[in-house]
Structures are given as C-alpha cells and as structure tokens.
C-alpha cells in the first residue's frame, strides 16, 4: 500500500474536497441509503449546498478541522471533517462532532480512514473535547463497522417520516 500523507486542508484543496463531499453525500448516499430517506434528504442543488457549507466553515475556522489524505503521488484519496461545540448542561459537555468522512473506493480497507480519524481525534483532544459524536444512515454498514473499530458505540436511533 502507498504511504499516506495526512495534511490540514488549505483553500487550494477546495475543488478536491468538493469532489469528495459530492462523492460521499450525493453519490454514495444515492447508491446506499434507503429510497424513502433519500427523498427526505434530497437537496435542491448539492453543489451550492456544499459551497455554502465550506464558506461557513471558513468563517469559523477555530471550531472546525478538515484533513486531507494523499497518496505518494500527491493525489487526494480521502478526507475527514470535524467540529467542536460546548453543551454547558453536560458534565462531559465539550463535544467533538464527527461530520464527514470519505475514502475513495479503490483504497478502502487499507487503513486510510483510521489514519484520518486518529488525526481528527488528536485535534478533538487538543481542543479539550470530552466526547465525540457522529451519525450515519441506517444500513451504512461500512460506516458502522468503521465507527465501531474507532471505539464508538451506537448511542441512539433516529426516526423520520414524510408528511
Ligand atoms: C468509512 C470509511 C471512511 C472508512 O475508511 P477506510 O479507509 O476504508 O477504513 P480503514 O481501512 O481504516 O478501516 C477501518 C475499519 O473499518 C472497517 N472496514 C473497512 N472496510 C471494511 C469492509 N469492506 N467491510 C467491513 N468493514 C470494513 C473495519 O473494521 C476496519 O478495521 P480493520 O481493517 O482493522 O478491521 C470508508 O469505508 C468510506 O469512505 N466509506 C463510504 C463513505 C462512508 O460511509 N463514510 C462515513 C459516513 S458517516
């Protein structure tokens, strides 16, 4: 396997990050999520939604982390995005939120996802986080298995209904 280099996101990475976000949230979701859930999450314009998402992250840099994974040739093969927040009512109220995580199909199962998550978790700890939460859709077994491998447990169940 190629040696993988994990780096902080910088603005020139934006087109590659957009490519991976769309591959995850639009294409992979469309291929893997249940039809009725897809209908509820369908966006008017995915590209515009992600442009907006990245603009918002850029405005709140301190509470967000984006990491990019590159192979030896310098090609981007994965990314991870996390954020931090505070819930003052909780004893362990400093939270890390694990937002987006994607590794290209051709390099999955070789430890790239784990490397990305480890770096993100290091940052959560540096930021004083006391817990990390994350979610995915029902049936995304790859994600569920990978989360369990990183030490997560399933902590809740979400319900949706079309009206
Ligand atoms: C989830 C994802 C980012 C993990 O990246 P990855 O590089 O494949 O992960 P790793 O190779 O580091 O594997 C980590 C663990 O995930 C699980 N895993 C990885 N590939 C798997 C597979 N094909 N089948 C079952 N479990 C698998 C294993 O537990 C693995 O640990 P192990 O190899 O020590 O058993 C990647 O599979 C992916 O992009 N999936 C599609 C998008 C997605 O679901 N993203 C998360 C949305 S919340």
Short mmCIF file of C-alpha atoms and ligand atoms in Angstrom, two decimals:
data_model
loop_
_atom_site.label_atom_id
_atom_site.label_comp_id
_atom_site.label_asym_id
_atom_site.label_seq_id
_atom_site.Cartn_x
_atom_site.Cartn_y
_atom_site.Cartn_z
CA UNK A 1 0.00 0.00 0.00
CA UNK A 2 1.06 3.60 -0.70
CA UNK A 3 2.32 5.69 2.18
CA UNK A 4 -0.50 8.07 3.07
CA UNK A 5 0.16 11.67 3.93
CA UNK A 6 -2.40 13.47 6.10
CA UNK A 7 -2.42 17.26 5.86
CA UNK A 8 -4.56 20.13 7.04
CA UNK A 9 -6.96 21.45 4.44
CA UNK A 10 -5.88 24.66 2.71
CA UNK A 11 -8.00 26.73 0.27
CA UNK A 12 -6.33 25.29 -2.88
CA UNK A 13 -7.71 21.88 -1.79
CA UNK A 14 -11.27 23.12 -2.20
CA UNK A 15 -12.03 21.53 -5.62
CA UNK A 16 -10.77 18.13 -4.37
CA UNK A 17 -12.70 18.48 -1.13
CA UNK A 18 -15.84 19.34 -3.12
CA UNK A 19 -15.27 16.28 -5.29
CA UNK A 20 -15.09 14.01 -2.24
CA UNK A 21 -18.03 15.67 -0.46
CA UNK A 22 -20.18 15.13 -3.52
CA UNK A 23 -18.93 11.57 -3.88
CA UNK A 24 -20.00 10.94 -0.27
CA UNK A 25 -23.13 12.97 0.31
CA UNK A 26 -24.60 12.79 -3.17
CA UNK A 27 -23.34 9.67 -4.99
CA UNK A 28 -22.56 7.21 -2.19
CA UNK A 29 -25.72 8.26 -0.35
CA UNK A 30 -27.79 7.78 -3.52
CA UNK A 31 -26.31 4.34 -4.05
CA UNK A 32 -26.64 3.13 -0.47
CA UNK A 33 -29.37 4.84 1.51
CA UNK A 34 -32.98 3.69 1.57
CA UNK A 35 -35.19 5.36 -1.06
CA UNK A 36 -37.59 6.92 1.45
CA UNK A 37 -34.74 8.52 3.39
CA UNK A 38 -33.14 9.78 0.17
CA UNK A 39 -36.38 11.51 -0.67
CA UNK A 40 -36.34 13.40 2.64
CA UNK A 41 -32.71 14.47 2.29
CA UNK A 42 -32.81 15.43 -1.41
CA UNK A 43 -31.17 18.82 -1.97
CA UNK A 44 -32.27 21.44 -4.46
CA UNK A 45 -28.67 21.98 -5.56
CA UNK A 46 -25.94 19.82 -3.93
CA UNK A 47 -23.05 21.84 -5.31
CA UNK A 48 -24.49 25.07 -3.96
CA UNK A 49 -25.18 23.43 -0.56
CA UNK A 50 -21.57 22.29 -0.22
CA UNK A 51 -20.17 25.63 -1.39
CA UNK A 52 -22.23 27.23 1.37
CA UNK A 53 -21.10 24.62 3.91
CA UNK A 54 -17.42 25.27 3.08
CA UNK A 55 -17.92 29.04 3.22
CA UNK A 56 -19.45 28.70 6.69
CA UNK A 57 -16.55 26.52 7.86
CA UNK A 58 -14.09 29.13 6.56
CA UNK A 59 -15.78 31.75 8.73
CA UNK A 60 -15.49 29.64 11.88
CA UNK A 61 -12.04 28.14 11.33
CA UNK A 62 -11.23 27.74 15.05
CA UNK A 63 -14.02 25.26 15.70
CA UNK A 64 -13.57 23.17 12.53
CA UNK A 65 -10.92 20.80 11.27
CA UNK A 66 -10.61 19.40 7.76
CA UNK A 67 -7.92 16.86 6.97
CA UNK A 68 -6.97 15.56 3.54
CA UNK A 69 -5.30 12.20 2.79
CA UNK A 70 -2.92 11.97 -0.16
CA UNK A 71 -1.14 9.01 -1.68
CA UNK A 72 2.56 9.02 -2.58
CA UNK A 73 1.80 10.60 -5.96
CA UNK A 74 0.12 13.50 -4.14
CA UNK A 75 -3.38 12.53 -5.25
CA UNK A 76 -6.18 13.20 -2.76
CA UNK A 77 -7.78 9.88 -1.75
CA UNK A 78 -9.73 10.79 1.38
CA UNK A 79 -10.90 13.44 3.77
CA UNK A 80 -12.43 13.93 7.19
CA UNK A 81 -14.25 16.90 8.73
CA UNK A 82 -14.93 17.58 12.41
CA UNK A 83 -16.13 20.42 14.59
CA UNK A 84 -16.29 21.26 18.28
CA UNK A 85 -19.05 22.69 20.42
CA UNK A 86 -19.99 23.14 24.08
CA UNK A 87 -23.07 21.93 25.92
CA UNK A 88 -22.94 23.73 29.24
CA UNK A 89 -25.56 21.50 30.82
CA UNK A 90 -23.48 18.34 30.49
CA UNK A 91 -20.72 17.14 32.80
CA UNK A 92 -18.76 16.00 29.72
CA UNK A 93 -20.03 18.96 27.73
CA UNK A 94 -17.09 19.74 25.47
CA UNK A 95 -18.09 17.90 22.31
CA UNK A 96 -16.37 16.83 19.13
CA UNK A 97 -18.71 16.32 16.21
CA UNK A 98 -17.51 13.99 13.52
CA UNK A 99 -19.14 15.39 10.35
CA UNK A 100 -17.93 13.89 7.04
CA UNK A 101 -15.59 11.02 6.31
CA UNK A 102 -14.77 9.56 2.93
CA UNK A 103 -12.09 7.37 1.41
CA UNK A 104 -12.10 6.59 -2.30
CA UNK A 105 -13.40 3.08 -3.07
CA UNK A 106 -10.08 1.90 -4.57
CA UNK A 107 -8.13 2.50 -1.35
CA UNK A 108 -10.70 1.48 1.25
CA UNK A 109 -9.89 -1.16 3.82
CA UNK A 110 -6.19 -0.23 3.88
CA UNK A 111 -6.16 1.94 6.99
CA UNK A 112 -6.59 5.39 5.39
CA UNK A 113 -9.88 6.05 7.20
CA UNK A 114 -8.36 5.02 10.51
CA UNK A 115 -5.36 7.33 9.95
CA UNK A 116 -7.69 10.26 9.19
CA UNK A 117 -9.84 9.61 12.22
CA UNK A 118 -6.84 9.28 14.56
CA UNK A 119 -5.58 12.72 13.49
CA UNK A 120 -9.01 14.25 13.95
CA UNK A 121 -9.35 12.69 17.39
CA UNK A 122 -5.94 14.10 18.34
CA UNK A 123 -7.28 17.56 17.47
CA UNK A 124 -10.51 16.95 19.45
CA UNK A 125 -8.37 16.13 22.49
CA UNK A 126 -6.16 19.19 21.98
CA UNK A 127 -9.37 21.24 21.93
CA UNK A 128 -10.37 19.73 25.28
CA UNK A 129 -13.22 17.58 23.94
CA UNK A 130 -14.59 15.06 26.40
CA UNK A 131 -16.72 13.08 23.95
CA UNK A 132 -17.21 12.62 20.21
CA UNK A 133 -20.48 12.03 18.43
CA UNK A 134 -21.20 11.06 14.88
CA UNK A 135 -24.04 9.64 12.85
CA UNK A 136 -24.84 7.87 9.63
CA UNK A 137 -27.91 6.48 7.95
CA UNK A 138 -29.38 3.08 8.70
CA UNK A 139 -27.80 0.39 6.55
CA UNK A 140 -24.44 2.09 6.02
CA UNK A 141 -22.68 -0.99 7.33
CA UNK A 142 -19.25 0.14 6.15
CA UNK A 143 -19.52 3.26 8.28
CA UNK A 144 -21.00 1.40 11.26
CA UNK A 145 -18.17 -1.17 11.20
CA UNK A 146 -15.55 1.56 10.83
CA UNK A 147 -17.05 3.60 13.71
CA UNK A 148 -17.04 0.53 15.94
CA UNK A 149 -13.41 -0.06 15.02
CA UNK A 150 -12.60 3.52 16.15
CA UNK A 151 -14.20 2.80 19.53
CA UNK A 152 -17.70 4.27 19.02
CA UNK A 153 -20.84 2.59 20.31
CA UNK A 154 -24.34 3.00 18.85
CA UNK A 155 -25.95 5.51 21.22
CA UNK A 156 -29.36 6.28 19.68
CA UNK A 157 -31.88 5.69 16.93
CA UNK A 158 -33.31 8.45 14.70
CA UNK A 159 -36.81 8.32 13.17
CA UNK A 160 -38.03 10.12 10.05
CA UNK A 161 -41.46 10.40 8.47
CA UNK A 162 -42.64 12.11 5.32
CA UNK A 163 -45.70 14.35 5.74
C1 LIG B 1 -15.93 4.62 6.33
C2 LIG B 1 -14.63 4.85 5.55
C3 LIG B 1 -14.27 6.34 5.56
C4 LIG B 1 -13.52 4.06 6.24
O1 LIG B 1 -12.32 4.26 5.51
P1 LIG B 1 -11.31 3.03 5.21
O2 LIG B 1 -10.04 3.60 4.72
O3 LIG B 1 -12.00 2.02 4.38
O4 LIG B 1 -11.12 2.47 6.69
P2 LIG B 1 -9.92 1.58 7.23
O5 LIG B 1 -9.26 0.82 6.14
O6 LIG B 1 -9.07 2.44 8.10
O7 LIG B 1 -10.72 0.52 8.11
C5 LIG B 1 -11.20 0.86 9.37
C6 LIG B 1 -12.17 -0.22 9.80
O8 LIG B 1 -13.38 -0.12 9.06
C7 LIG B 1 -13.92 -1.42 8.87
N1 LIG B 1 -13.93 -1.72 7.44
C8 LIG B 1 -13.21 -1.16 6.46
N2 LIG B 1 -13.54 -1.69 5.26
C9 LIG B 1 -14.47 -2.63 5.51
C10 LIG B 1 -15.19 -3.53 4.71
N3 LIG B 1 -15.04 -3.58 3.38
N4 LIG B 1 -16.11 -4.32 5.30
C11 LIG B 1 -16.31 -4.29 6.63
N5 LIG B 1 -15.63 -3.45 7.46
C12 LIG B 1 -14.73 -2.65 6.90
C13 LIG B 1 -13.02 -2.39 9.59
O9 LIG B 1 -13.46 -2.52 10.92
C14 LIG B 1 -11.72 -1.64 9.55
O10 LIG B 1 -10.81 -2.01 10.52
P3 LIG B 1 -9.91 -3.35 10.30
O11 LIG B 1 -9.43 -3.33 8.89
O12 LIG B 1 -8.81 -3.23 11.29
O13 LIG B 1 -10.84 -4.47 10.55
C15 LIG B 1 -14.74 4.34 4.08
O14 LIG B 1 -15.08 2.98 4.10
C16 LIG B 1 -15.75 5.10 3.24
O15 LIG B 1 -15.43 6.11 2.63
N6 LIG B 1 -17.00 4.61 3.22
C17 LIG B 1 -18.05 5.21 2.42
C18 LIG B 1 -18.48 6.55 2.95
C19 LIG B 1 -18.96 6.49 4.38
O16 LIG B 1 -19.75 5.63 4.75
N7 LIG B 1 -18.49 7.45 5.17
C20 LIG B 1 -18.90 7.60 6.53
C21 LIG B 1 -20.17 8.38 6.56
S1 LIG B 1 -20.67 8.67 8.21
#
